[in-house]
Short mmCIF file of C-alpha atoms and ligand atoms in Angstrom, two decimals:
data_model
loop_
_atom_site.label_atom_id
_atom_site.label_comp_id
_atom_site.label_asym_id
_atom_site.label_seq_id
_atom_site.Cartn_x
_atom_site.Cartn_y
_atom_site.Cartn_z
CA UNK S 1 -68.19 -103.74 118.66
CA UNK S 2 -67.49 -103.58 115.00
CA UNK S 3 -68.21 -100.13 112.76
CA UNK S 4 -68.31 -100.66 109.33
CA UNK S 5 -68.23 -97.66 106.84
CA UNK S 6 -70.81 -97.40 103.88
CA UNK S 7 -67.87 -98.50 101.82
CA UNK S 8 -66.74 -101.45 103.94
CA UNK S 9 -70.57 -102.94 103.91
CA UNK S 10 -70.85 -102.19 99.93
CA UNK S 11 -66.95 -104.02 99.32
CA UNK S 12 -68.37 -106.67 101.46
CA UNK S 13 -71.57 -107.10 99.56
CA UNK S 14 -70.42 -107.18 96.72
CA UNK S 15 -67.70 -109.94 97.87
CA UNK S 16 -70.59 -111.98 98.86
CA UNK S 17 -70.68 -111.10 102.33
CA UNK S 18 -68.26 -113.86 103.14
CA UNK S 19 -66.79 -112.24 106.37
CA UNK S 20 -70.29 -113.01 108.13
CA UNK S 21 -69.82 -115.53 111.17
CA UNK S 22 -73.25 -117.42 112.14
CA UNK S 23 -75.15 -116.57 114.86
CA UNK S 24 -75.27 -120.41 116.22
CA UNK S 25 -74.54 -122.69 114.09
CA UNK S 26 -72.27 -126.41 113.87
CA UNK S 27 -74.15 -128.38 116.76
CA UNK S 28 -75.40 -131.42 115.79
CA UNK S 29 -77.86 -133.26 117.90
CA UNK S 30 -76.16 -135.78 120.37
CA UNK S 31 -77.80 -139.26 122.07
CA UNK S 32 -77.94 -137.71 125.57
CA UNK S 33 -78.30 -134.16 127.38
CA UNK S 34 -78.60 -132.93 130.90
CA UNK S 35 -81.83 -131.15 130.05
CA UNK S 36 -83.79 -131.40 126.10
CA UNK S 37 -85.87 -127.88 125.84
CA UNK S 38 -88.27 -128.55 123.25
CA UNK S 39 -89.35 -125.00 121.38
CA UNK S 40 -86.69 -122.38 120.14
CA UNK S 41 -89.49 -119.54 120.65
CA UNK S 42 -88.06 -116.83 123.10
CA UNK S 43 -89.23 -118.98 126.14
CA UNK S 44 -87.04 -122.25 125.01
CA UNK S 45 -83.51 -120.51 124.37
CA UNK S 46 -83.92 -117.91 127.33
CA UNK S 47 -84.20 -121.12 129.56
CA UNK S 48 -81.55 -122.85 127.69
CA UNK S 49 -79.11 -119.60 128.04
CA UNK S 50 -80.22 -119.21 132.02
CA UNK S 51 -79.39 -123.58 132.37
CA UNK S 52 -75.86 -123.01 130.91
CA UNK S 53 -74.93 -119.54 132.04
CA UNK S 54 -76.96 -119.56 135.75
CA UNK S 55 -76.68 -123.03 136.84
CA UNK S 56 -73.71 -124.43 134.76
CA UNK S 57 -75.36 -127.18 133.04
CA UNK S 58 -73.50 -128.71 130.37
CA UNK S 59 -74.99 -130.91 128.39
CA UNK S 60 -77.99 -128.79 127.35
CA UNK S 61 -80.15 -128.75 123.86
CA UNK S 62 -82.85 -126.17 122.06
CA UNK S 63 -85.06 -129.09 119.77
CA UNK S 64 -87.05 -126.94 117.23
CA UNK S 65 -89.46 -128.52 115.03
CA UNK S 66 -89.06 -125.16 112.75
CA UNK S 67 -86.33 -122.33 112.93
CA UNK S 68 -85.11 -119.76 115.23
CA UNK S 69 -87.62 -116.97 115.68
CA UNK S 70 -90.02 -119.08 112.95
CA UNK S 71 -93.13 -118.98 116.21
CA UNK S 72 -94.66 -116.06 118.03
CA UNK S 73 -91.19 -115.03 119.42
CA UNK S 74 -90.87 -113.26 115.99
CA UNK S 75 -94.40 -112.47 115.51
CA UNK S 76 -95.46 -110.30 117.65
CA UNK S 77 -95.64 -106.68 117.93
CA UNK S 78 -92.47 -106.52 120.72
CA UNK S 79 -94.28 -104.33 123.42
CA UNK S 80 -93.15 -104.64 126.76
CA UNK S 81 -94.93 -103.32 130.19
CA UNK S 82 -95.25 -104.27 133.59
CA UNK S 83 -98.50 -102.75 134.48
CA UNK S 84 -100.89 -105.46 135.39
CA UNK S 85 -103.12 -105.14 138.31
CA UNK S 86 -102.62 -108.13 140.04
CA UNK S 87 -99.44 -109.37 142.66
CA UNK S 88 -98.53 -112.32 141.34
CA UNK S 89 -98.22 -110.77 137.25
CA UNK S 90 -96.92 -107.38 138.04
CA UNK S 91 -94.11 -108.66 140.37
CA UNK S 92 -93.07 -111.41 137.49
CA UNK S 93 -93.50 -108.97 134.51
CA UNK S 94 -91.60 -105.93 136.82
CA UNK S 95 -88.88 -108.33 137.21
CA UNK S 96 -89.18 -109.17 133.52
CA UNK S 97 -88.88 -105.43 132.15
CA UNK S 98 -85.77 -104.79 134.49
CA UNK S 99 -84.05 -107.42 132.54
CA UNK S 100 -84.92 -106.07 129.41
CA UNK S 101 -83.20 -102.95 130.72
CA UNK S 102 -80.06 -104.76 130.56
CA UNK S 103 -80.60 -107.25 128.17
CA UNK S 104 -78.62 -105.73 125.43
CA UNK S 105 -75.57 -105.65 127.96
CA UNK S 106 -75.95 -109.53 129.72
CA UNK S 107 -76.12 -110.87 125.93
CA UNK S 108 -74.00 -108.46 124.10
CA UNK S 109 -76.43 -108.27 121.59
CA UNK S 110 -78.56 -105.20 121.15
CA UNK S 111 -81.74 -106.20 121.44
CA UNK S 112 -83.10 -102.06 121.04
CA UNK S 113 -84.87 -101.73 124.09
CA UNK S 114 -86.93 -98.31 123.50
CA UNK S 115 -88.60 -97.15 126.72
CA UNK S 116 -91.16 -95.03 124.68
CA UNK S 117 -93.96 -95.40 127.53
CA UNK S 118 -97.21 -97.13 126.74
CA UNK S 119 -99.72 -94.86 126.90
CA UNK S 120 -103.29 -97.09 127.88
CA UNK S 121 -106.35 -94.30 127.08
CA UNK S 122 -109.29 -93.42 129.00
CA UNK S 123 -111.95 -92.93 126.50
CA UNK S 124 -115.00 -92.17 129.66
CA UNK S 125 -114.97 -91.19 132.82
CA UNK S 126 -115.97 -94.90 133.47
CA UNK S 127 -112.44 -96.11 132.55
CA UNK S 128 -110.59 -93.80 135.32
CA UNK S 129 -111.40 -96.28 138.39
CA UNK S 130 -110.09 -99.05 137.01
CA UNK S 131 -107.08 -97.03 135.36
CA UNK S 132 -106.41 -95.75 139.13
CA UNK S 133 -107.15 -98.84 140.70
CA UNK S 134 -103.98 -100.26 138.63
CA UNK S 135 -102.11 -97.35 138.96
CA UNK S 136 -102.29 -97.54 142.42
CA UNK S 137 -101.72 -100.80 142.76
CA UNK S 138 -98.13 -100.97 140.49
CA UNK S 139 -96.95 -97.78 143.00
CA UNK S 140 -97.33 -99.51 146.11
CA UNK S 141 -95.27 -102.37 144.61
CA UNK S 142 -92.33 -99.89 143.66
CA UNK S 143 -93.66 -100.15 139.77
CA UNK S 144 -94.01 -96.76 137.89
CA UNK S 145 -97.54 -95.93 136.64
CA UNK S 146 -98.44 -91.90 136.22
CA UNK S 147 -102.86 -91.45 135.66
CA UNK S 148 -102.72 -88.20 133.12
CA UNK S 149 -105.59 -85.86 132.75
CA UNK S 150 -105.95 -84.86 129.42
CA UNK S 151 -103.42 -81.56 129.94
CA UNK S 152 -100.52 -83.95 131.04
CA UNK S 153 -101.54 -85.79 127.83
CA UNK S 154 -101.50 -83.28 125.83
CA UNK S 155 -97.67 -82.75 126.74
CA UNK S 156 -96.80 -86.43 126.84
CA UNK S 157 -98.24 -87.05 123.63
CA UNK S 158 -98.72 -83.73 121.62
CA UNK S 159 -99.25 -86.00 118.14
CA UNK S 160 -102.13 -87.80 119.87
CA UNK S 161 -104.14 -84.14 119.83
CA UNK S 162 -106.34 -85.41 122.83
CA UNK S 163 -108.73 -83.00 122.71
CA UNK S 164 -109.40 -83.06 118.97
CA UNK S 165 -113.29 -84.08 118.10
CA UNK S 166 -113.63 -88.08 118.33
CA UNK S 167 -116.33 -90.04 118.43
CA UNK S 168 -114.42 -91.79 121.65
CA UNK S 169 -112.97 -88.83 123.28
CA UNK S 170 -110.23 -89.12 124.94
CA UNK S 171 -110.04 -88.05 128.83
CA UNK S 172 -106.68 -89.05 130.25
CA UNK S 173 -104.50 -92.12 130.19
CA UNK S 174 -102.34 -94.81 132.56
CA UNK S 175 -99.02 -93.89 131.14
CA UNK S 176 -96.00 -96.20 132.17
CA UNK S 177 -92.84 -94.45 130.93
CA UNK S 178 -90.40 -97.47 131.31
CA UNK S 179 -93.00 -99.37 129.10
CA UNK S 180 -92.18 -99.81 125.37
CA UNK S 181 -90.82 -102.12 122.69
CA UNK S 182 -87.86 -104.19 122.48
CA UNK S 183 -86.98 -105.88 118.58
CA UNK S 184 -88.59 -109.16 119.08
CA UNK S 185 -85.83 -111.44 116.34
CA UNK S 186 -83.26 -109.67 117.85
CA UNK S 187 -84.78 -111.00 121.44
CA UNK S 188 -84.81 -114.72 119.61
CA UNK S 189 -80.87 -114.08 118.16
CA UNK S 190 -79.54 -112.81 120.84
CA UNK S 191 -80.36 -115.90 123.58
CA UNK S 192 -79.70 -118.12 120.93
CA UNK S 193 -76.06 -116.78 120.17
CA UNK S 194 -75.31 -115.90 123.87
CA UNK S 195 -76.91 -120.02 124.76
CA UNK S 196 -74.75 -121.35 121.66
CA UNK S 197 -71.48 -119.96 122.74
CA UNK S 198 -72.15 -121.37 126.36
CA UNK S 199 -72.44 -124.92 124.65
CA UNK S 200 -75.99 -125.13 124.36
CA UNK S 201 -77.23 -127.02 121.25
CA UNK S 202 -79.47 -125.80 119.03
CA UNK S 203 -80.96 -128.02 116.75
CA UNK S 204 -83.45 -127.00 114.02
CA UNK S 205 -86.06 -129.38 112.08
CA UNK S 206 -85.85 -131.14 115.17
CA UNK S 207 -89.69 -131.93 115.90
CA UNK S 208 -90.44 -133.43 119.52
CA UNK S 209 -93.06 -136.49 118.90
CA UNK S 210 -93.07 -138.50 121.84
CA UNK S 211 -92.10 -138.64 125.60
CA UNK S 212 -90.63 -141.97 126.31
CA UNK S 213 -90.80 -142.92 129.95
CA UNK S 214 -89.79 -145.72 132.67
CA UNK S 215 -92.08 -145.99 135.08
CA UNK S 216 -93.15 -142.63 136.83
CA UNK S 217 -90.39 -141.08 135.19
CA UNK S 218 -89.20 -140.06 131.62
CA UNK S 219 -86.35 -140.71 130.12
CA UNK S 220 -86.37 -139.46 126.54
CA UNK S 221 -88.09 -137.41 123.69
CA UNK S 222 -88.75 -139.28 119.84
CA UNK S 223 -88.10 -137.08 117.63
CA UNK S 224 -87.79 -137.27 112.95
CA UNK S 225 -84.28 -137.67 114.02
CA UNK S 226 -84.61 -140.49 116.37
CA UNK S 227 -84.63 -140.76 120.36
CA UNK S 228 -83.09 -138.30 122.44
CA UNK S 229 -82.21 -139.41 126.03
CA UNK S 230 -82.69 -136.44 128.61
CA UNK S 231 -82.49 -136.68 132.44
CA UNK S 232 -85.18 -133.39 132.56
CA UNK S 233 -87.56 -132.15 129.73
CA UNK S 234 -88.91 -128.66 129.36
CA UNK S 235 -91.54 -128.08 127.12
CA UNK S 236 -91.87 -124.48 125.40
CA UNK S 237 -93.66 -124.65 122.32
CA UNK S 238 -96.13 -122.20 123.33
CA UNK S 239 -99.05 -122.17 120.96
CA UNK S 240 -98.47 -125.98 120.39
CA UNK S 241 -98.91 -126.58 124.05
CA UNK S 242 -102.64 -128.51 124.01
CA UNK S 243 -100.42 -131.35 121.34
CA UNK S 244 -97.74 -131.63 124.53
CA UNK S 245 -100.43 -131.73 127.21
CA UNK S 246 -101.97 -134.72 124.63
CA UNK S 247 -99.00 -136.43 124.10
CA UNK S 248 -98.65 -136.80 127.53
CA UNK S 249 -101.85 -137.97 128.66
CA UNK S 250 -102.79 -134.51 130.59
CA UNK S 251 -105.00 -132.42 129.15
CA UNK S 252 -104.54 -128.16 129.68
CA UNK S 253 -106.98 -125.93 130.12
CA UNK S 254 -105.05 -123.98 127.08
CA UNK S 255 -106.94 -122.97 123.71
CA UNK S 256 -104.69 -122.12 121.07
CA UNK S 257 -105.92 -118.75 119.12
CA UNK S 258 -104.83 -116.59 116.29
CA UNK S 259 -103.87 -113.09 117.38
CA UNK S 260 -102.77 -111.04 113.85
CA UNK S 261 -100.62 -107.68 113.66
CA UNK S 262 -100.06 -105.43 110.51
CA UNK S 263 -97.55 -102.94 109.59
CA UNK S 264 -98.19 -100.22 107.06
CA UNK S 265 -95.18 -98.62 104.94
CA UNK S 266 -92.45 -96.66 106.42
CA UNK S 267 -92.86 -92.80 106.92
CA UNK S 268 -91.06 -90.16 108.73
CA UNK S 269 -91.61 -90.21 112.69
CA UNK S 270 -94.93 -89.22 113.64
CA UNK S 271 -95.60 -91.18 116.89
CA UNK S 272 -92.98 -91.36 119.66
CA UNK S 273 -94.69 -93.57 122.17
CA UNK S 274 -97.40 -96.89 122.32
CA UNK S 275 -101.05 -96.10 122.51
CA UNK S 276 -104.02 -98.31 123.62
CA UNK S 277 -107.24 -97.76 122.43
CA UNK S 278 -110.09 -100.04 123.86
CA UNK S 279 -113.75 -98.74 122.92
CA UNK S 280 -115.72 -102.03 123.91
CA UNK S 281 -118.17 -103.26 121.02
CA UNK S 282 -116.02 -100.95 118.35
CA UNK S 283 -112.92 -101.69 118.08
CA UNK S 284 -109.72 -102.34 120.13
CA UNK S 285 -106.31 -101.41 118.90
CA UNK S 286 -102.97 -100.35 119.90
CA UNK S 287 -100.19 -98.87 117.64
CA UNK S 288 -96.70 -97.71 117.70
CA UNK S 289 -94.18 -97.38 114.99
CA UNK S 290 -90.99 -99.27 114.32
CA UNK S 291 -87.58 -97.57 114.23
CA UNK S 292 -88.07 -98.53 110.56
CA UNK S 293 -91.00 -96.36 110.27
CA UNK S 294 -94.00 -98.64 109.82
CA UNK S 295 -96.98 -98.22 112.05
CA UNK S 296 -97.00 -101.33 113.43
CA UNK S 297 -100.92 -102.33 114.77
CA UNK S 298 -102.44 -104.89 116.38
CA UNK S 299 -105.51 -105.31 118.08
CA UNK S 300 -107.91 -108.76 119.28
CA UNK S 301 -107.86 -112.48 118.66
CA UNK S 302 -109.60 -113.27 115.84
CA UNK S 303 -112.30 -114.75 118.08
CA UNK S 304 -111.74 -118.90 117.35
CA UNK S 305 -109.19 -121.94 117.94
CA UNK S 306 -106.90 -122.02 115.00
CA UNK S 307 -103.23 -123.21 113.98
CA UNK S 308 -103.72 -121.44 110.25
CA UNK S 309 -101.31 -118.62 110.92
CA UNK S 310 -103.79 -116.30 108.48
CA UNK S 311 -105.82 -113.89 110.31
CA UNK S 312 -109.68 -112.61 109.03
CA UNK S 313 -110.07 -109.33 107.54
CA UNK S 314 -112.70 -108.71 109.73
CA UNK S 315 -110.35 -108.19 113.05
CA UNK S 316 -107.65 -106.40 110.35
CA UNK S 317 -111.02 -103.75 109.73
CA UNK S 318 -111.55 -103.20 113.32
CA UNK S 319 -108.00 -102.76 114.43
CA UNK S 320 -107.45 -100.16 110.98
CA UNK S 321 -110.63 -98.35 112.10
CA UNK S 322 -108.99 -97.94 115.67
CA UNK S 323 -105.71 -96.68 114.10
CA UNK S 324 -107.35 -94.16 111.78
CA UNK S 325 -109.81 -92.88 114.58
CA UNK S 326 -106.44 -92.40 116.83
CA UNK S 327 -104.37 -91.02 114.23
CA UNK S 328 -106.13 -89.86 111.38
CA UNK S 329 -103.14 -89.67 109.03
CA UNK S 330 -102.58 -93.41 109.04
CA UNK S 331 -105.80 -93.45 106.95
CA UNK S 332 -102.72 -92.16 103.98
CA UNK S 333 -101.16 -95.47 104.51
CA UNK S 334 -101.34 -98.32 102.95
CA UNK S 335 -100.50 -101.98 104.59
CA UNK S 336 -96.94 -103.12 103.45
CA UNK S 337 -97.54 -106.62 105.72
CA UNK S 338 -100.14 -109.03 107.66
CA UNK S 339 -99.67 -112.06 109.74
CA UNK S 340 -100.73 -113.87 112.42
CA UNK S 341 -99.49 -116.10 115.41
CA UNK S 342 -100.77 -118.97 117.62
CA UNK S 343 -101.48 -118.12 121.23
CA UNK S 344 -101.87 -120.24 123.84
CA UNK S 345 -104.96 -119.50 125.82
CA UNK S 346 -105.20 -120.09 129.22
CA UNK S 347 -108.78 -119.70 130.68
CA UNK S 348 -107.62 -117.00 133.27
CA UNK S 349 -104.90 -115.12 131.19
CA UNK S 350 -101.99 -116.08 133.09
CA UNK S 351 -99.27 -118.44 132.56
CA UNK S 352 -98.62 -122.20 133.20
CA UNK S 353 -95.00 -123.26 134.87
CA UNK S 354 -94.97 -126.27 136.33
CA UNK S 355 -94.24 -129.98 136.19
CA UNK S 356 -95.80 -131.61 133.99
CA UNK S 357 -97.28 -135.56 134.65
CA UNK S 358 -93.62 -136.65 135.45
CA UNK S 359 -91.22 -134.99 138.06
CA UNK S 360 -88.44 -134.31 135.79
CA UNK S 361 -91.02 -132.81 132.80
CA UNK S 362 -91.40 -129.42 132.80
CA UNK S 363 -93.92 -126.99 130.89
CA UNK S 364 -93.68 -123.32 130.01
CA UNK S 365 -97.02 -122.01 128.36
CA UNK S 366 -100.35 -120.31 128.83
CA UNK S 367 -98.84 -116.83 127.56
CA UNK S 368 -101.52 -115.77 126.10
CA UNK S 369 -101.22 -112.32 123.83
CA UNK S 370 -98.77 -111.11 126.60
CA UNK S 371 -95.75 -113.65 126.67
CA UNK S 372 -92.84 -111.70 124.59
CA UNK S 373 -92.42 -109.33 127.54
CA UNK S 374 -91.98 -112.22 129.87
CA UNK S 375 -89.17 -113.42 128.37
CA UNK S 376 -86.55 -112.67 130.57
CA UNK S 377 -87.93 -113.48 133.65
CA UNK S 378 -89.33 -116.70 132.78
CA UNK S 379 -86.10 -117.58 131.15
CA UNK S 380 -84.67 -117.23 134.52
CA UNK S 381 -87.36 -118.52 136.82
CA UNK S 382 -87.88 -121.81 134.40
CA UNK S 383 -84.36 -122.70 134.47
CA UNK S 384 -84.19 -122.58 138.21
CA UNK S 385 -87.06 -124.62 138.58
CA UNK S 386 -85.52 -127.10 136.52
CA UNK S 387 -82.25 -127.20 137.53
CA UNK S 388 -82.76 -127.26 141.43
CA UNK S 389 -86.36 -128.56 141.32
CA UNK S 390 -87.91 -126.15 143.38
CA UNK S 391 -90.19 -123.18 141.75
CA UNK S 392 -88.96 -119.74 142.50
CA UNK S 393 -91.36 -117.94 144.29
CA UNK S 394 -91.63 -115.32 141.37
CA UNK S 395 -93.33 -118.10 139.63
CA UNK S 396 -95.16 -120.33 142.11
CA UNK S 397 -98.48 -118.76 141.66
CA UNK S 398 -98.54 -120.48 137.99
CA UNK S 399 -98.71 -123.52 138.89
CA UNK S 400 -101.08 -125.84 137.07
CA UNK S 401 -103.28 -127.00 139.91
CA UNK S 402 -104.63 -123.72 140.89
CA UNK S 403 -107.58 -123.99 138.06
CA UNK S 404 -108.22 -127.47 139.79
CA UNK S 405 -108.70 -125.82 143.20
CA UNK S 406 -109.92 -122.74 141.86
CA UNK S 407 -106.85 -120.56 142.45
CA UNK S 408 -107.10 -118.22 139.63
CA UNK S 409 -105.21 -115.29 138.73
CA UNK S 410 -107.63 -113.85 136.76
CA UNK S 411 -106.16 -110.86 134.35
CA UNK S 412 -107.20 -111.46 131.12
CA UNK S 413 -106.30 -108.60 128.83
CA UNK S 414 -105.11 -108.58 125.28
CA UNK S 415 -101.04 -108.10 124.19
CA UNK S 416 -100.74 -104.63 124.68
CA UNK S 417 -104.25 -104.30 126.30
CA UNK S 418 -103.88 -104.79 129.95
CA UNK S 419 -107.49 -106.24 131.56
CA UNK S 420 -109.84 -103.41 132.53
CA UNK S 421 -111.21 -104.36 135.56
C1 FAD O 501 -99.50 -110.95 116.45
C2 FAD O 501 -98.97 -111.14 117.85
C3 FAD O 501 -98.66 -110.02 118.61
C4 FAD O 501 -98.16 -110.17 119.90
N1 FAD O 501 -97.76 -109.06 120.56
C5 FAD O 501 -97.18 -109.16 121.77
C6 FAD O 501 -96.66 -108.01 122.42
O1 FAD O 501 -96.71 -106.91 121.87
N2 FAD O 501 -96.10 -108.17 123.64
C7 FAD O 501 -96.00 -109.39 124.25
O2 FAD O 501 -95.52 -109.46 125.37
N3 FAD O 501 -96.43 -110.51 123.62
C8 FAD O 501 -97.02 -110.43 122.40
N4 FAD O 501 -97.44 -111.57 121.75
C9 FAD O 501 -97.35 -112.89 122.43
C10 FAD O 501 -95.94 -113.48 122.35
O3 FAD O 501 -95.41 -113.37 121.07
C11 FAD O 501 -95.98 -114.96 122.79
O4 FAD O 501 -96.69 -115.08 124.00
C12 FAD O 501 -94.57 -115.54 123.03
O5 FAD O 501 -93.72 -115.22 121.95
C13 FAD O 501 -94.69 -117.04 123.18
O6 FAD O 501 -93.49 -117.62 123.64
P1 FAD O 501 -92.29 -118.12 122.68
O7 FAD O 501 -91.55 -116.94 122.18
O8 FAD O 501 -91.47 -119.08 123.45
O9 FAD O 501 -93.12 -118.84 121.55
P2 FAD O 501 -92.74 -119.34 120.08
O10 FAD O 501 -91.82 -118.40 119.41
O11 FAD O 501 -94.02 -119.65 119.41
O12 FAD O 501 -91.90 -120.65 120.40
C14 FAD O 501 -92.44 -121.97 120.49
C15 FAD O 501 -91.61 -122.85 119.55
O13 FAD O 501 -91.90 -124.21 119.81
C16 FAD O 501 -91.76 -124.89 118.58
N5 FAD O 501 -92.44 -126.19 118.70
C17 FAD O 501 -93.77 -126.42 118.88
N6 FAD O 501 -94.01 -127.74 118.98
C18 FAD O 501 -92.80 -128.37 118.86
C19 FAD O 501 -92.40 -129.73 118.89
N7 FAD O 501 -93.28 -130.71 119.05
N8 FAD O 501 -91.08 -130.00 118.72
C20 FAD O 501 -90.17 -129.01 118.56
N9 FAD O 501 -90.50 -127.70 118.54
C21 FAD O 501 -91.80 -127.38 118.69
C22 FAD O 501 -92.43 -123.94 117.59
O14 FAD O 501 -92.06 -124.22 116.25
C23 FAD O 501 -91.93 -122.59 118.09
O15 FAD O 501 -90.77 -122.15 117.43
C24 FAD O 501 -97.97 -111.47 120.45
C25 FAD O 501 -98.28 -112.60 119.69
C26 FAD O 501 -98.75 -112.43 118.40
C27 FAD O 501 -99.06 -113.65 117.58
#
């Protein structure tokens, strides 16, 4: 790795910084490929990377209606945790976070994995079955998941000031220590470099319009830069999933929703770890702050389908009020930024992989708030299924036919807010 003095950078700024090599850059989009991934969002180029790298695919290409990083991949708030309740999501996301652990390493990118433990709060004695329930659950699968009284969390989290006088008081907390935040862009740069110098193509303005087929099988996607033949087709375009499931005849039991996140202006560190605060009917928010300094919040949908991108003040209120009733001093602050993303829904809270109409169509979605943190693993698992055709079993309890037959993995919580059941 490069070090570059304060000099160096301002010499090289002021020359223009003409030394800087792109990430990925100089593909251009060819007739045919092995395998067309539709959706540069983390989900896309993590499969793309695990085709190339994995299962030496070739002739492999990233289409992307927008940019790099321009969807929910750099949108959200970049918490990652394993701690959900049920088998089938705490094995996946377990096997998810380990990657993380070594992300920075397998892509030679640092992608600033900070385990800062996400700390999910108790605010009633009420909350401490289900709290266990989990807890006990993610120990007997090997996952680690400590239930603090309000002493131990008074030493985990001394800023917090537990016992102070709320109008929620706090009584304890699910703490999982390997839980935390990874930079989300860098997530986004760093599969797309790694997947670029592996041969992948990535191709931006490249907007998927059409799935041209032969029979029971399809043999191409249209696209504004004209047909693109592909022998397999994965579909990632997470909150634009309900247009694919259209296009192709098949609709998905996906809802695409606005989820919004804030970030108020840098300060000196004054929170170390993630907290969750859920007070049901008041307001529901979880905070951390960036290595930059920003408290960076984020709280509930905004409550209807949308593809605006703008969130309503309303939800911005009741995720501030949160944030100001956990940490008083972030009432000082003001808001440097807002956004929003589009999440796709699905009606249980767990994720879609599976073929899609066709045998050699493929469809990543149904992430919900939750689906940076599953990056990795679904990276991994999606390009297995598509490159031998069987599902991993990591994966196989996402298929699509389970909310035919009734199958559900029901776990709906919110990005940060695992489901209180
Ligand atoms: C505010 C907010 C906070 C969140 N916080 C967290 C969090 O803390 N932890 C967590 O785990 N998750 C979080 N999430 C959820 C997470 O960001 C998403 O689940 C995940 O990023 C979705 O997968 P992706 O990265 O592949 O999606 P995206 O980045 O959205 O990628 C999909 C891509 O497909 C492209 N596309 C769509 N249609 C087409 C087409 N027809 N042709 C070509 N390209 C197309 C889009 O332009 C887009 O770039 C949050 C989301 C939001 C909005």
């Amino acid at each position: 790795m490069r070090h570059y003095s304060a000099w160096s950078l301002l010499r090289a700024r002021l020359a223009g910084n003409s030394h800087w090599q792109p990430l990925w850059s100089g593909q251009s989009l060819q007739q045919a490929y092995d395998v067309v991934v539709v959706g540069a969002g983390g989900h896309g180029l993590a499969t793309a990377f695990h085709l190339a790298r994995d299962h030496g695919i070739k002739r492999v290409a990233v289409l992307e209606k927008r940019l790099v990083g321009y969807g929910n991949v750099g949108r959200n708030t970049t918490i990652v945790r394993s701690n959900y309740l049920l088998p089938e999501n705490h094995y996946f996301y377990e096997d998810s976070l380990r990657r993380y652990e070594t992300l920075s390493r397998d892509l030679n990118y640092n992608v600033m994995y900070s385990p800062r433990g996400v700390v999910d709060l108790a605010l009633s004695d009420d909350d401490f079955p289900g709290l266990a329930r989990r807890g006990n659950a993610l120990r007997l699968a090997g996952i680690d998941a400590e239930l603090m009284n309000i002493s131990a969390l008074e030493r985990f989290c001394p800023e917090l000031e537990p016992r102070r006088s709320r109008r929620f008081p706090i009584l304890g907390a699910l703490v999982q220590r390997r839980g935390g935040t990874v930079r989300h862009d860098a997530v986004a740069w760093g599969y797309a470099r790694a997947a670029s110098a592996l041969g992948v193509d990535i191709i931006e303005d490249c907007e998927v319009t059409g799935v041209r087929t032969r029979g029971e099988v399809a043999t191409g996607v249209e696209t504004n830069r004209g047909y693109v033949q592909a022998e397999r087709i994965a579909f990632a375009t997470a909150g634009h999933t309900g247009m694919i499931g259209t296009m192709l005849g098949v609709p998905l039991p996906i809802e695409t929703h606005l989820l919004q996140a804030m970030v108020s202006e840098p300060v000196k560190p004054l929170l170390h770890t993630v907290l969750v605060y859920v007070a049901p009917g008041h307001a529901e928010t979880y905070i951390c702050q960036s290595d930059r300094g920003g408290l960076v919040m984020g709280g509930h949908l905004d409550g209807f389908p949308s593809y605006t991108r703008e969130g309503q003040w309303d939800r911005l209120e009741d995720v501030v009020q949160g944030a100001v009733e956990l940490l008083p001093q972030v009432g000082a602050l003001r808001i440097l930024r807002q956004w929003a993303g589009t999440n796709d829904m699905t009606m249980d809270g767990s994720p879609i992989i599976d073929r899609l109409r066709y045998d050699n169509v493929f469809v990543n979605a149904g992430w919900c708030y939750g689906g940076f943190k599953a990056i990795p693993a679904s990276g991994a698992a999606c390009a297995r299924f598509v490159a031998t055709g069987t599902a991993p079993d990591l994966i196989k309890a996402f298929r699509l036919s389970r909310f035919a037959t009734g199958h559900l993995l029901d776990e709906r919580g919110g990005g940060p807010f695992p489901a209180r059941q």
